[in-house]
Coordinates of C-alpha atoms and ligand atoms in Angstrom, one line a residue:
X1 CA 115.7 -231.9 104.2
X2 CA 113.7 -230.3 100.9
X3 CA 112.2 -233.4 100.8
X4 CA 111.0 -233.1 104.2
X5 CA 109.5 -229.7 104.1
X6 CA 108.0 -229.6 100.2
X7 CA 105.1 -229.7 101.8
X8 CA 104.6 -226.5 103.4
X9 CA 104.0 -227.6 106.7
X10 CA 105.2 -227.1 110.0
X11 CA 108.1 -229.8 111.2
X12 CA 109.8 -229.3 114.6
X13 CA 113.3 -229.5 114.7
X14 CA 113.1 -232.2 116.5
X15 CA 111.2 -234.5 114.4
X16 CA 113.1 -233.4 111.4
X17 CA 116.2 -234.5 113.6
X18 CA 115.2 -237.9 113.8
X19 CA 113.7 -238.2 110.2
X20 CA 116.7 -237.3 108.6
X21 CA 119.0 -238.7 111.7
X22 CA 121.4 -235.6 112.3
X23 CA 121.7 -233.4 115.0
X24 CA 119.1 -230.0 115.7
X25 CA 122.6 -227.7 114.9
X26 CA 122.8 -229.9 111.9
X27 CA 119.1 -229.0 111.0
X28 CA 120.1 -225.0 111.6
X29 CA 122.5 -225.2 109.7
X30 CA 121.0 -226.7 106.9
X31 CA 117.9 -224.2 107.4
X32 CA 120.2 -221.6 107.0
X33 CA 122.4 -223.0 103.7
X34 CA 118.5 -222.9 102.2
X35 CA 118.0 -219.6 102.4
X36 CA 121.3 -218.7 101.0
X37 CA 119.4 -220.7 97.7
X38 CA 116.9 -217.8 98.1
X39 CA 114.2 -220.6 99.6
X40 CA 112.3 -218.8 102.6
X41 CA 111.9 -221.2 105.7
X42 CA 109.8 -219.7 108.8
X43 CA 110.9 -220.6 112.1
X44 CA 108.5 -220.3 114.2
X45 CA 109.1 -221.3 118.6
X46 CA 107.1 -224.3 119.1
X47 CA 106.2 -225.1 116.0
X48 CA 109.2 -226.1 114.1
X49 CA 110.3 -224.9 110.4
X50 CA 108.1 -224.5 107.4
X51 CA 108.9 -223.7 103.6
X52 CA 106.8 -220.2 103.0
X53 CA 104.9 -222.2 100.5
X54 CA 104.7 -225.8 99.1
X55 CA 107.5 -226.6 96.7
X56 CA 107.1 -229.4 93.5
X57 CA 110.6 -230.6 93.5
X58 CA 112.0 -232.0 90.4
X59 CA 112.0 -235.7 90.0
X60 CA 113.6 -238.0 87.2
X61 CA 110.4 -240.4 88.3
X62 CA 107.6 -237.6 87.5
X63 CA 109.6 -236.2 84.5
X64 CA 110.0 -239.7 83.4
X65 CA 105.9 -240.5 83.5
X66 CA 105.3 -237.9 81.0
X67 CA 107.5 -238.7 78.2
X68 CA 106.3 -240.2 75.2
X69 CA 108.2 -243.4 74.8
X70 CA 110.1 -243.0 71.7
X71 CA 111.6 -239.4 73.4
X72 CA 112.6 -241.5 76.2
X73 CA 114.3 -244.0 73.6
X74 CA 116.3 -241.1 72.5
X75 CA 117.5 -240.3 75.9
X76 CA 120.5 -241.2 77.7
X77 CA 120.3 -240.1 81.3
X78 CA 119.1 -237.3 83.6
X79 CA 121.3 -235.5 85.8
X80 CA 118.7 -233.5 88.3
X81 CA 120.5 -231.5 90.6
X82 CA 119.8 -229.1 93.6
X83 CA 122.4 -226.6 92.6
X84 CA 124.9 -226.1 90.3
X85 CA 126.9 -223.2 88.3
X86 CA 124.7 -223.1 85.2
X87 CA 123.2 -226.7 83.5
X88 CA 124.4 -225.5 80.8
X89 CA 128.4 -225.6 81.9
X90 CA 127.6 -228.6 83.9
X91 CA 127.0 -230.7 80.6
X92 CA 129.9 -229.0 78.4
X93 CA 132.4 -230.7 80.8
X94 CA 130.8 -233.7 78.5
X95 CA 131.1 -231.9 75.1
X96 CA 133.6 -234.0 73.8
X97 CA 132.1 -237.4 75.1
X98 CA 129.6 -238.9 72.6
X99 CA 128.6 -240.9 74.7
X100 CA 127.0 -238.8 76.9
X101 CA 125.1 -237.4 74.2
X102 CA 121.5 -237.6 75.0
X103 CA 122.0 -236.3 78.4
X104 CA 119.3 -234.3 80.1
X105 CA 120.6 -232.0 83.1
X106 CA 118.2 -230.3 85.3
X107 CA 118.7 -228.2 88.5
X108 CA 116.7 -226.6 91.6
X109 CA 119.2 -223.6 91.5
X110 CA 121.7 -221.9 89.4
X111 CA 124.3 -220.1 90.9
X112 CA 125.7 -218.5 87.2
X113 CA 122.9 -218.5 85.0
X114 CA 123.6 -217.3 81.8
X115 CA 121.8 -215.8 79.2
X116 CA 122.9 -215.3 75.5
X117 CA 125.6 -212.3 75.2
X118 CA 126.8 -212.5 78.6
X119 CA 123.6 -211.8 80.5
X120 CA 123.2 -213.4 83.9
X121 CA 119.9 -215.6 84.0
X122 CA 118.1 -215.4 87.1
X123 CA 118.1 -218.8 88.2
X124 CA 116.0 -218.9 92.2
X125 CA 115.7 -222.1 94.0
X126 CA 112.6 -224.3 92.8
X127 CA 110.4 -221.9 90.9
X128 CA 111.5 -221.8 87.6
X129 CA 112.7 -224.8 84.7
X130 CA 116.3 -224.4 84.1
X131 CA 117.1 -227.6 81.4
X132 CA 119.7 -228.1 79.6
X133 CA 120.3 -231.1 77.0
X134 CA 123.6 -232.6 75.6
X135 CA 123.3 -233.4 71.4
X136 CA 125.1 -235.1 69.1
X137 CA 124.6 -234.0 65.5
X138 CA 126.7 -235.4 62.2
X139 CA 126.2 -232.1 60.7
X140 CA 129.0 -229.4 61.4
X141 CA 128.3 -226.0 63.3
X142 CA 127.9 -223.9 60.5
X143 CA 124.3 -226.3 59.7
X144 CA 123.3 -225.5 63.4
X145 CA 123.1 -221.7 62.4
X146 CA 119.3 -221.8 63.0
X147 CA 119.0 -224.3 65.5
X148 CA 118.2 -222.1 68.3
X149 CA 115.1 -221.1 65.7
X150 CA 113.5 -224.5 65.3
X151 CA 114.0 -225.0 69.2
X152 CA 112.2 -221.8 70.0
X153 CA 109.0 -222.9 68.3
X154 CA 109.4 -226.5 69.8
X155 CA 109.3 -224.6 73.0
X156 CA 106.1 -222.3 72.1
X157 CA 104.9 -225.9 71.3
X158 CA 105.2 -226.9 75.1
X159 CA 104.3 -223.9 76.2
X160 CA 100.8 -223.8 74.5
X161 CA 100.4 -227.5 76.0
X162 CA 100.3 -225.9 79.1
X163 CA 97.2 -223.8 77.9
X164 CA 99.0 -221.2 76.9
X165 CA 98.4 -218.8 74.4
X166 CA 99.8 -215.6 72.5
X167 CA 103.5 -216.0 72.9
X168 CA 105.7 -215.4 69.9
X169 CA 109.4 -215.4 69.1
X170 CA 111.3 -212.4 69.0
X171 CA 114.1 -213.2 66.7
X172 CA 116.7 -215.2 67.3
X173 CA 115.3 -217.0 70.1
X174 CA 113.6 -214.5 72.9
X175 CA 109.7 -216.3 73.6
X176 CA 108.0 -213.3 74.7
X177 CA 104.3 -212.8 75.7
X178 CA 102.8 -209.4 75.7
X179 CA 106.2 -207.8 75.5
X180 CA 107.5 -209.5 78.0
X181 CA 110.3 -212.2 78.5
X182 CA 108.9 -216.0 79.4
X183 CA 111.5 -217.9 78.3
X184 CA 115.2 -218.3 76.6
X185 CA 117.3 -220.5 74.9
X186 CA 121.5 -220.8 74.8
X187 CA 123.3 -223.3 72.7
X188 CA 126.7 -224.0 73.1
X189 CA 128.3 -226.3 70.8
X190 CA 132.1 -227.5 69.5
X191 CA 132.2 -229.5 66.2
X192 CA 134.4 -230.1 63.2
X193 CA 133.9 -228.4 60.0
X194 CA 132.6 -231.5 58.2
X195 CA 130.7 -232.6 61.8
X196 CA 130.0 -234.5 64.4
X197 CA 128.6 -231.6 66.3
X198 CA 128.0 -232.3 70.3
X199 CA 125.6 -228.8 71.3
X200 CA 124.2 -227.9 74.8
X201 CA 120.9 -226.9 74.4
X202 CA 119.9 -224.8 77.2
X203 CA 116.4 -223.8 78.1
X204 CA 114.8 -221.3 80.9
X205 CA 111.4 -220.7 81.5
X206 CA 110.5 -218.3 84.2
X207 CA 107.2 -220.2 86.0
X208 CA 107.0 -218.3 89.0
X209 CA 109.5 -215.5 89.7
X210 CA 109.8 -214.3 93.4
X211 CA 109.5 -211.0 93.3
X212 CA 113.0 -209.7 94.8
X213 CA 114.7 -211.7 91.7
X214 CA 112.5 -210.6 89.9
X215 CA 113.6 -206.6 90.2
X216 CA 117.3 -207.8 89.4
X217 CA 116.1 -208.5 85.8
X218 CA 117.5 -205.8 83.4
X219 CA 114.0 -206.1 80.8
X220 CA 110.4 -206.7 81.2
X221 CA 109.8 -210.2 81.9
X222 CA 106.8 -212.4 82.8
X223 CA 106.1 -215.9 84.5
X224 CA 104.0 -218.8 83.2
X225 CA 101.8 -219.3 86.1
X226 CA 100.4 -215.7 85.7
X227 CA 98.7 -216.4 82.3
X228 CA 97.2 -220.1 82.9
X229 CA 94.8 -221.4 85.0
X230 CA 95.5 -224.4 87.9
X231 CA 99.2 -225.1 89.1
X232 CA 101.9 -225.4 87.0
X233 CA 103.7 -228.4 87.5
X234 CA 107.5 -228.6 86.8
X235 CA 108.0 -231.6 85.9
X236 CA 105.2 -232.1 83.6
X237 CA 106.5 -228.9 82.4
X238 CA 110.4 -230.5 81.8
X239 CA 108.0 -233.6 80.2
X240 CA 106.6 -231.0 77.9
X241 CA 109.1 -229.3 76.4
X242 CA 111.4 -232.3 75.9
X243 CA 108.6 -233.9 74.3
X244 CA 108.2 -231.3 71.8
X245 CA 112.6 -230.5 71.3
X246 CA 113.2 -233.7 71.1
X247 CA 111.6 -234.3 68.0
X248 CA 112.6 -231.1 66.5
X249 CA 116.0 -231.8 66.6
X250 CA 115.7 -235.3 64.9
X251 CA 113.6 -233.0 62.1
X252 CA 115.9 -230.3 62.2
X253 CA 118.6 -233.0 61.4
X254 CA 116.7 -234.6 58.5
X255 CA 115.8 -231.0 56.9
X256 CA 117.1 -228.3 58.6
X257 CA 115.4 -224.8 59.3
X258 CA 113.3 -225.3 55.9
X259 CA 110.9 -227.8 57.8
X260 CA 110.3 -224.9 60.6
X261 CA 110.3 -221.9 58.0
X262 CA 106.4 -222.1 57.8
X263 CA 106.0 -222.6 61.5
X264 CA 108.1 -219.4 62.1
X265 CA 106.3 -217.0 60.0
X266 CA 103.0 -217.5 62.4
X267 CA 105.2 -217.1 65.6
X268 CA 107.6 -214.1 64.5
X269 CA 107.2 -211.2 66.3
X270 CA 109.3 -208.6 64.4
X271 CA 107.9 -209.5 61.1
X272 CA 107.0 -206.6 58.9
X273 CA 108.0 -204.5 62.1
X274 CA 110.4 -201.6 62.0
X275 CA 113.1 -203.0 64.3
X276 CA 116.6 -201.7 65.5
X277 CA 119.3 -204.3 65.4
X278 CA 122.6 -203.6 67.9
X279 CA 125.5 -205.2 66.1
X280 CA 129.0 -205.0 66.9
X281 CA 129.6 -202.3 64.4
X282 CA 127.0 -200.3 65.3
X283 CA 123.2 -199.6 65.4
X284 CA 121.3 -200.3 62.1
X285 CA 117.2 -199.4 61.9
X286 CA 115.2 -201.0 59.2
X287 CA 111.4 -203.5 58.8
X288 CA 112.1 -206.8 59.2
X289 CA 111.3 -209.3 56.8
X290 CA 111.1 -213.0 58.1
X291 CA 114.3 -215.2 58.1
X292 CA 116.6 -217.1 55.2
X293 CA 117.2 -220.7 55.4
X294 CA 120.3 -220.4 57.4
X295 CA 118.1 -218.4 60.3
X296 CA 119.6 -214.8 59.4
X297 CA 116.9 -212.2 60.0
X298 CA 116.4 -210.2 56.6
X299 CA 116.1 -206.8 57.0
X300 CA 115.0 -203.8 54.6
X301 CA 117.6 -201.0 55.6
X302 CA 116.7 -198.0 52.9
X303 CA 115.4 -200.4 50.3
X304 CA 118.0 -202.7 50.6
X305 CA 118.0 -205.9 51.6
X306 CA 120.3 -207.1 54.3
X307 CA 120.7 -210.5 56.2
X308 CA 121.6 -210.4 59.9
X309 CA 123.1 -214.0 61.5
X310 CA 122.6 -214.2 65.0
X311 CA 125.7 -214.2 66.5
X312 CA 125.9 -211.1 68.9
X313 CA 123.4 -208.9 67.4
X314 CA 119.9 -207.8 69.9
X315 CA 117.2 -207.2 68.1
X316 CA 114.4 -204.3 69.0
X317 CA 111.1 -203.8 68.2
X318 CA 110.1 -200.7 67.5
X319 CA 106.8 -199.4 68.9
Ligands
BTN1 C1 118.6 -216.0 77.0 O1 117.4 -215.8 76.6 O2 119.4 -215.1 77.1 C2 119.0 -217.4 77.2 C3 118.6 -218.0 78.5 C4 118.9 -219.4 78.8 C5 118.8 -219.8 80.2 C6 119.0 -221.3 80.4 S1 118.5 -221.9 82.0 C7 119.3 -223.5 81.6 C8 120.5 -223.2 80.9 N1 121.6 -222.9 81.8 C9 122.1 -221.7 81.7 O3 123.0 -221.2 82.4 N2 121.4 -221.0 80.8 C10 120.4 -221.8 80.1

Protein backbone atom coordinates (compact mmCIF):
# COMPACT_ATOMS: atom_id res chain seq x y z
CA UNK A 1 0.00 0.00 0.00
CA UNK A 2 3.07 2.62 1.02
CA UNK A 3 4.52 1.42 -1.82
CA UNK A 4 1.69 2.33 -3.89
CA UNK A 5 1.18 5.84 -2.68
CA UNK A 6 5.06 7.03 -2.07
CA UNK A 7 4.47 8.98 -4.68
CA UNK A 8 2.19 11.57 -3.63
CA UNK A 9 -0.37 11.07 -6.12
CA UNK A 10 -3.89 10.47 -6.33
CA UNK A 11 -4.92 6.50 -6.56
CA UNK A 12 -8.67 5.65 -6.52
CA UNK A 13 -9.63 3.03 -4.32
CA UNK A 14 -10.37 1.22 -6.88
CA UNK A 15 -7.29 0.95 -8.77
CA UNK A 16 -5.35 0.41 -5.55
CA UNK A 17 -7.93 -2.54 -5.15
CA UNK A 18 -6.80 -4.30 -8.02
CA UNK A 19 -3.01 -3.37 -7.63
CA UNK A 20 -2.62 -4.72 -4.43
CA UNK A 21 -5.70 -7.43 -5.10
CA UNK A 22 -7.80 -6.90 -1.85
CA UNK A 23 -11.07 -5.60 -1.26
CA UNK A 24 -11.99 -1.41 -1.23
CA UNK A 25 -12.91 -2.10 2.91
CA UNK A 26 -9.55 -3.80 2.89
CA UNK A 27 -7.97 -0.56 1.34
CA UNK A 28 -10.06 1.69 4.26
CA UNK A 29 -8.83 -0.11 6.51
CA UNK A 30 -5.45 0.00 5.74
CA UNK A 31 -5.85 3.94 4.98
CA UNK A 32 -6.86 4.21 8.36
CA UNK A 33 -4.09 1.75 10.27
CA UNK A 34 -1.61 4.57 8.38
CA UNK A 35 -2.71 7.27 9.95
CA UNK A 36 -2.54 5.66 13.35
CA UNK A 37 1.55 5.70 12.15
CA UNK A 38 0.99 9.48 12.11
CA UNK A 39 1.25 9.22 7.97
CA UNK A 40 -1.49 11.80 6.55
CA UNK A 41 -3.56 10.26 3.59
CA UNK A 42 -6.25 12.71 1.91
CA UNK A 43 -9.28 11.16 0.66
CA UNK A 44 -10.68 12.97 -1.62
CA UNK A 45 -14.51 11.75 -3.58
CA UNK A 46 -13.49 10.95 -7.02
CA UNK A 47 -10.22 11.14 -6.85
CA UNK A 48 -9.05 8.33 -4.67
CA UNK A 49 -6.29 8.62 -1.73
CA UNK A 50 -3.08 10.41 -1.71
CA UNK A 51 -0.05 10.58 0.85
CA UNK A 52 0.01 14.58 1.86
CA UNK A 53 3.38 14.50 0.39
CA UNK A 54 5.89 12.09 -1.39
CA UNK A 55 7.49 9.65 0.93
CA UNK A 56 11.37 8.06 0.20
CA UNK A 57 10.76 4.76 1.85
CA UNK A 58 13.69 2.95 3.12
CA UNK A 59 15.19 0.26 0.96
CA UNK A 60 17.94 -2.45 1.76
CA UNK A 61 18.55 -1.99 -2.32
CA UNK A 62 19.23 1.95 -2.15
CA UNK A 63 21.02 1.72 1.27
CA UNK A 64 22.99 -1.08 -0.21
CA UNK A 65 24.19 1.20 -3.52
CA UNK A 66 25.87 3.51 -1.21
CA UNK A 67 28.07 1.57 0.84
CA UNK A 68 31.57 1.39 0.38
CA UNK A 69 32.36 -2.17 -0.21
CA UNK A 70 34.59 -3.16 2.60
CA UNK A 71 31.57 -1.63 5.10
CA UNK A 72 29.39 -3.94 3.32
CA UNK A 73 32.04 -6.85 3.99
CA UNK A 74 31.62 -6.09 7.56
CA UNK A 75 27.89 -6.47 7.50
CA UNK A 76 25.77 -9.27 8.18
CA UNK A 77 22.15 -8.43 7.28
CA UNK A 78 19.56 -5.71 7.30
CA UNK A 79 16.37 -5.95 8.93
CA UNK A 80 14.16 -2.79 7.54
CA UNK A 81 11.02 -2.64 9.03
CA UNK A 82 7.76 -0.52 8.82
CA UNK A 83 7.16 -0.53 12.45
CA UNK A 84 8.44 -1.76 15.42
CA UNK A 85 8.79 -1.05 19.43
CA UNK A 86 12.25 0.71 19.25
CA UNK A 87 15.32 -0.89 16.66
CA UNK A 88 17.09 -0.74 19.28
CA UNK A 89 15.03 -3.60 21.55
CA UNK A 90 14.35 -5.26 18.28
CA UNK A 91 18.14 -6.30 17.95
CA UNK A 92 18.82 -7.02 21.85
CA UNK A 93 16.44 -10.06 21.37
CA UNK A 94 19.89 -11.00 19.38
CA UNK A 95 22.43 -9.82 22.08
CA UNK A 96 23.50 -13.00 23.03
CA UNK A 97 23.79 -14.50 19.39
CA UNK A 98 27.20 -13.78 17.78
CA UNK A 99 26.10 -14.61 15.00
CA UNK A 100 23.93 -12.06 14.33
CA UNK A 101 26.49 -9.61 15.06
CA UNK A 102 26.80 -7.23 12.22
CA UNK A 103 23.18 -6.77 11.92
CA UNK A 104 21.74 -3.56 10.75
CA UNK A 105 18.02 -2.83 11.83
CA UNK A 106 16.18 -0.07 10.36
CA UNK A 107 12.46 1.03 10.70
CA UNK A 108 9.69 3.43 9.13
CA UNK A 109 8.13 3.92 12.76
CA UNK A 110 8.84 3.40 16.27
CA UNK A 111 6.27 2.89 18.60
CA UNK A 112 8.74 3.21 22.03
CA UNK A 113 11.57 5.15 21.03
CA UNK A 114 13.94 5.69 23.48
CA UNK A 115 16.33 8.08 24.29
CA UNK A 116 19.23 7.82 26.82
CA UNK A 117 17.88 8.13 30.67
CA UNK A 118 14.48 6.98 29.97
CA UNK A 119 13.42 9.71 27.47
CA UNK A 120 10.90 8.72 24.87
CA UNK A 121 12.37 9.38 21.25
CA UNK A 122 9.96 10.69 18.85
CA UNK A 123 10.05 8.23 16.34
CA UNK A 124 6.95 9.47 13.21
CA UNK A 125 6.34 7.33 10.28
CA UNK A 126 9.01 7.93 7.30
CA UNK A 127 10.61 11.30 8.15
CA UNK A 128 13.26 10.61 10.31
CA UNK A 129 16.48 7.79 10.36
CA UNK A 130 15.89 5.54 13.29
CA UNK A 131 19.17 2.83 12.91
CA UNK A 132 20.21 0.61 15.06
CA UNK A 133 23.38 -1.86 14.66
CA UNK A 134 24.18 -5.10 16.47
CA UNK A 135 28.39 -5.37 17.46
CA UNK A 136 30.46 -7.77 18.51
CA UNK A 137 33.51 -6.55 20.40
CA UNK A 138 36.42 -8.87 22.22
CA UNK A 139 36.95 -6.18 24.59
CA UNK A 140 34.70 -6.14 27.83
CA UNK A 141 32.13 -3.28 28.78
CA UNK A 142 34.15 -1.38 30.87
CA UNK A 143 36.57 -0.64 27.37
CA UNK A 144 33.25 0.55 25.65
CA UNK A 145 33.07 3.48 28.32
CA UNK A 146 33.57 6.00 25.51
CA UNK A 147 32.18 4.29 22.73
CA UNK A 148 29.19 6.40 22.38
CA UNK A 149 32.07 9.32 22.06
CA UNK A 150 33.87 7.99 18.96
CA UNK A 151 30.39 7.18 17.41
CA UNK A 152 29.15 10.69 17.89
CA UNK A 153 31.91 12.19 15.85
CA UNK A 154 31.47 9.25 13.19
CA UNK A 155 28.03 10.63 12.98
CA UNK A 156 29.10 14.45 12.70
CA UNK A 157 31.20 12.83 9.96
CA UNK A 158 27.93 11.71 7.94
CA UNK A 159 26.32 14.50 8.76
CA UNK A 160 28.81 17.02 7.24
CA UNK A 161 28.63 14.61 4.10
CA UNK A 162 25.33 15.71 3.67
CA UNK A 163 26.66 19.46 3.47
CA UNK A 164 26.24 20.09 6.67
CA UNK A 165 28.00 22.29 8.81
CA UNK A 166 28.39 23.74 12.51
CA UNK A 167 27.18 20.87 14.58
CA UNK A 168 29.11 19.84 17.66
CA UNK A 169 28.83 17.28 20.43
CA UNK A 170 27.47 18.11 23.54
CA UNK A 171 29.07 15.68 25.93
CA UNK A 172 28.35 12.43 26.15
CA UNK A 173 26.78 12.02 22.94
CA UNK A 174 23.91 14.92 22.26
CA UNK A 175 24.83 16.30 18.24
CA UNK A 176 23.41 19.53 18.50
CA UNK A 177 23.41 22.52 16.00
CA UNK A 178 22.80 25.98 17.09
CA UNK A 179 21.58 24.83 20.46
CA UNK A 180 19.41 22.61 19.18
CA UNK A 181 19.04 18.67 19.25
CA UNK A 182 19.75 16.85 15.49
CA UNK A 183 20.61 13.78 16.55
CA UNK A 184 21.22 10.95 19.39
CA UNK A 185 22.91 7.96 20.16
CA UNK A 186 21.96 4.81 22.80
CA UNK A 187 24.07 1.86 23.28
CA UNK A 188 23.08 -1.04 24.94
CA UNK A 189 25.38 -3.70 25.49
CA UNK A 190 25.92 -7.18 27.79
CA UNK A 191 29.49 -8.58 27.96
CA UNK A 192 31.76 -10.44 30.29
CA UNK A 193 34.32 -8.83 32.31
CA UNK A 194 37.25 -10.07 30.20
CA UNK A 195 34.83 -9.64 26.83
CA UNK A 196 33.28 -10.57 24.14
CA UNK A 197 31.04 -7.56 24.25
CA UNK A 198 27.79 -7.82 21.72
CA UNK A 199 26.39 -3.68 21.91
CA UNK A 200 23.32 -2.13 20.12
CA UNK A 201 24.33 0.81 18.75
CA UNK A 202 21.36 2.94 18.22
CA UNK A 203 21.22 6.11 16.19
CA UNK A 204 18.36 8.93 15.57
CA UNK A 205 18.57 11.66 13.42
CA UNK A 206 15.60 14.00 13.17
CA UNK A 207 15.40 14.81 9.09
CA UNK A 208 12.16 16.32 8.90
CA UNK A 209 10.02 16.57 12.05
CA UNK A 210 6.22 17.00 11.51
CA UNK A 211 5.36 19.66 13.34
CA UNK A 212 2.63 18.14 15.92
CA UNK A 213 5.64 15.57 17.02
CA UNK A 214 7.50 17.95 17.07
CA UNK A 215 5.73 20.05 20.12
CA UNK A 216 5.75 16.69 22.18
CA UNK A 217 9.64 17.08 22.38
CA UNK A 218 10.64 18.14 26.01
CA UNK A 219 14.08 20.37 24.54
CA UNK A 220 14.80 22.45 21.60
CA UNK A 221 15.40 20.41 18.71
CA UNK A 222 16.09 20.82 14.96
CA UNK A 223 15.85 18.78 11.64
CA UNK A 224 18.40 18.18 8.94
CA UNK A 225 16.54 19.19 5.96
CA UNK A 226 16.20 22.78 7.46
CA UNK A 227 20.01 23.57 7.31
CA UNK A 228 20.97 21.95 3.78
CA UNK A 229 20.12 22.58 0.43
CA UNK A 230 18.15 19.86 -2.19
CA UNK A 231 16.31 16.72 -0.59
CA UNK A 232 17.51 14.72 1.86
CA UNK A 233 17.52 11.31 1.05
CA UNK A 234 17.18 8.53 3.73
CA UNK A 235 18.75 6.08 2.53
CA UNK A 236 21.75 7.74 1.21
CA UNK A 237 21.51 9.19 4.60
CA UNK A 238 21.56 5.34 6.46
CA UNK A 239 24.54 4.77 3.57
CA UNK A 240 26.24 7.71 5.22
CA UNK A 241 26.43 7.25 8.52
CA UNK A 242 27.17 3.51 8.41
CA UNK A 243 29.85 4.41 6.20
CA UNK A 244 31.45 6.62 8.59
CA UNK A 245 30.50 4.13 12.17
CA UNK A 246 31.50 1.35 10.70
CA UNK A 247 34.95 2.18 10.54
CA UNK A 248 35.02 3.86 13.79
CA UNK A 249 34.21 0.97 15.55
CA UNK A 250 36.93 -1.24 13.85
CA UNK A 251 39.39 1.92 15.12
CA UNK A 252 37.80 2.32 18.22
CA UNK A 253 38.63 -1.58 18.68
CA UNK A 254 42.30 -1.31 17.62
CA UNK A 255 42.92 1.95 19.93
CA UNK A 256 40.17 3.01 21.78
CA UNK A 257 38.95 6.60 22.51
CA UNK A 258 42.77 7.84 22.15
CA UNK A 259 42.48 7.67 18.27
CA UNK A 260 39.23 10.10 18.51
CA UNK A 261 40.68 12.29 21.43
CA UNK A 262 41.96 14.86 18.78
CA UNK A 263 38.87 14.72 16.71
CA UNK A 264 36.74 15.56 19.88
CA UNK A 265 38.42 18.58 21.00
CA UNK A 266 37.27 20.40 17.60
CA UNK A 267 33.67 19.08 18.04
CA UNK A 268 33.08 19.66 21.88
CA UNK A 269 30.69 21.94 22.68
CA UNK A 270 31.12 22.40 26.52
CA UNK A 271 34.79 22.81 26.35
CA UNK A 272 36.08 25.59 28.49
CA UNK A 273 32.33 26.36 29.13
CA UNK A 274 30.89 26.79 32.59
CA UNK A 275 28.38 23.77 32.56
CA UNK A 276 25.95 22.23 35.22
CA UNK A 277 26.08 18.47 35.44
CA UNK A 278 22.72 16.72 37.08
CA UNK A 279 24.09 13.59 38.76
CA UNK A 280 22.28 11.27 40.88
CA UNK A 281 23.63 12.84 44.02
CA UNK A 282 22.87 16.12 43.09
CA UNK A 283 23.67 19.15 40.98
CA UNK A 284 27.34 20.15 40.60
CA UNK A 285 28.45 23.60 38.57
CA UNK A 286 31.90 23.92 37.25
CA UNK A 287 34.03 24.76 33.38
CA UNK A 288 34.48 21.95 31.61
CA UNK A 289 37.60 20.73 30.53
CA UNK A 290 37.64 18.14 27.52
CA UNK A 291 37.44 14.34 28.29
CA UNK A 292 40.01 11.48 29.82
CA UNK A 293 40.77 8.49 27.89
CA UNK A 294 37.97 6.51 29.31
CA UNK A 295 35.34 9.37 27.92
CA UNK A 296 34.75 10.92 31.51
CA UNK A 297 34.10 14.64 31.16
CA UNK A 298 36.76 16.54 33.41
CA UNK A 299 35.41 19.21 35.11
CA UNK A 300 36.98 22.16 37.28
CA UNK A 301 34.56 22.40 40.40
CA UNK A 302 36.33 25.27 42.76
CA UNK A 303 39.80 24.55 41.41
CA UNK A 304 39.49 21.02 41.65
CA UNK A 305 39.55 18.71 39.16
CA UNK A 306 36.79 16.16 38.87
CA UNK A 307 36.00 13.38 36.30
CA UNK A 308 32.34 12.69 35.35
CA UNK A 309 31.56 9.02 33.51
CA UNK A 310 28.57 9.13 31.66
CA UNK A 311 26.36 6.97 33.07
CA UNK A 312 23.13 8.91 34.19
CA UNK A 313 24.62 12.33 34.48
CA UNK A 314 22.89 15.40 31.82
CA UNK A 315 25.09 17.84 31.15
CA UNK A 316 24.17 21.81 30.69
CA UNK A 317 25.64 24.47 29.20
CA UNK A 318 25.68 27.40 30.69
CA UNK A 319 24.85 30.62 28.71
C1 LIG B 1 19.32 10.24 22.93
O1 LIG B 1 19.88 11.23 22.47
O2 LIG B 1 18.66 10.33 23.98
C2 LIG B 1 19.44 8.94 22.22
C3 LIG B 1 18.45 8.78 21.10
C4 LIG B 1 18.60 7.48 20.34
C5 LIG B 1 17.46 7.23 19.39
C6 LIG B 1 17.70 6.02 18.53
S1 LIG B 1 16.52 5.87 17.21
C7 LIG B 1 17.13 4.27 16.86
C8 LIG B 1 17.36 3.59 18.20
N1 LIG B 1 16.13 3.01 18.70
C9 LIG B 1 15.72 3.60 19.81
O3 LIG B 1 14.68 3.29 20.44
N2 LIG B 1 16.56 4.57 20.18
C10 LIG B 1 17.66 4.68 19.25
Amino acid sequence: MLNALADGRFHSGQALAETLGISRTAIWKQIHKLAETGVTVQSVPGRGYRLSEALELLSQEAIIAGLQPEVLGRLNGFQILLETDSTNDHLKARLHDPAAAGTVCLAEYQRLGRGRRGRVWQSPFGKNLYLSLLWRFPCGPASLQGLSLAVGIALIGALTQTGLTGAGIKWPNDILLEGSKLAGILIDMTGEAAGPTMAVIGIGINIAMPAATGDRIDQPWTELQQHIQGKVSRNQLAADVLNHVVPTLGRYEQWGLSAFLEQWQQLDLARNRMVRLLTPQGEVQGRAQGIDESGALIVNVDGLERRFSSGEISLRLNT
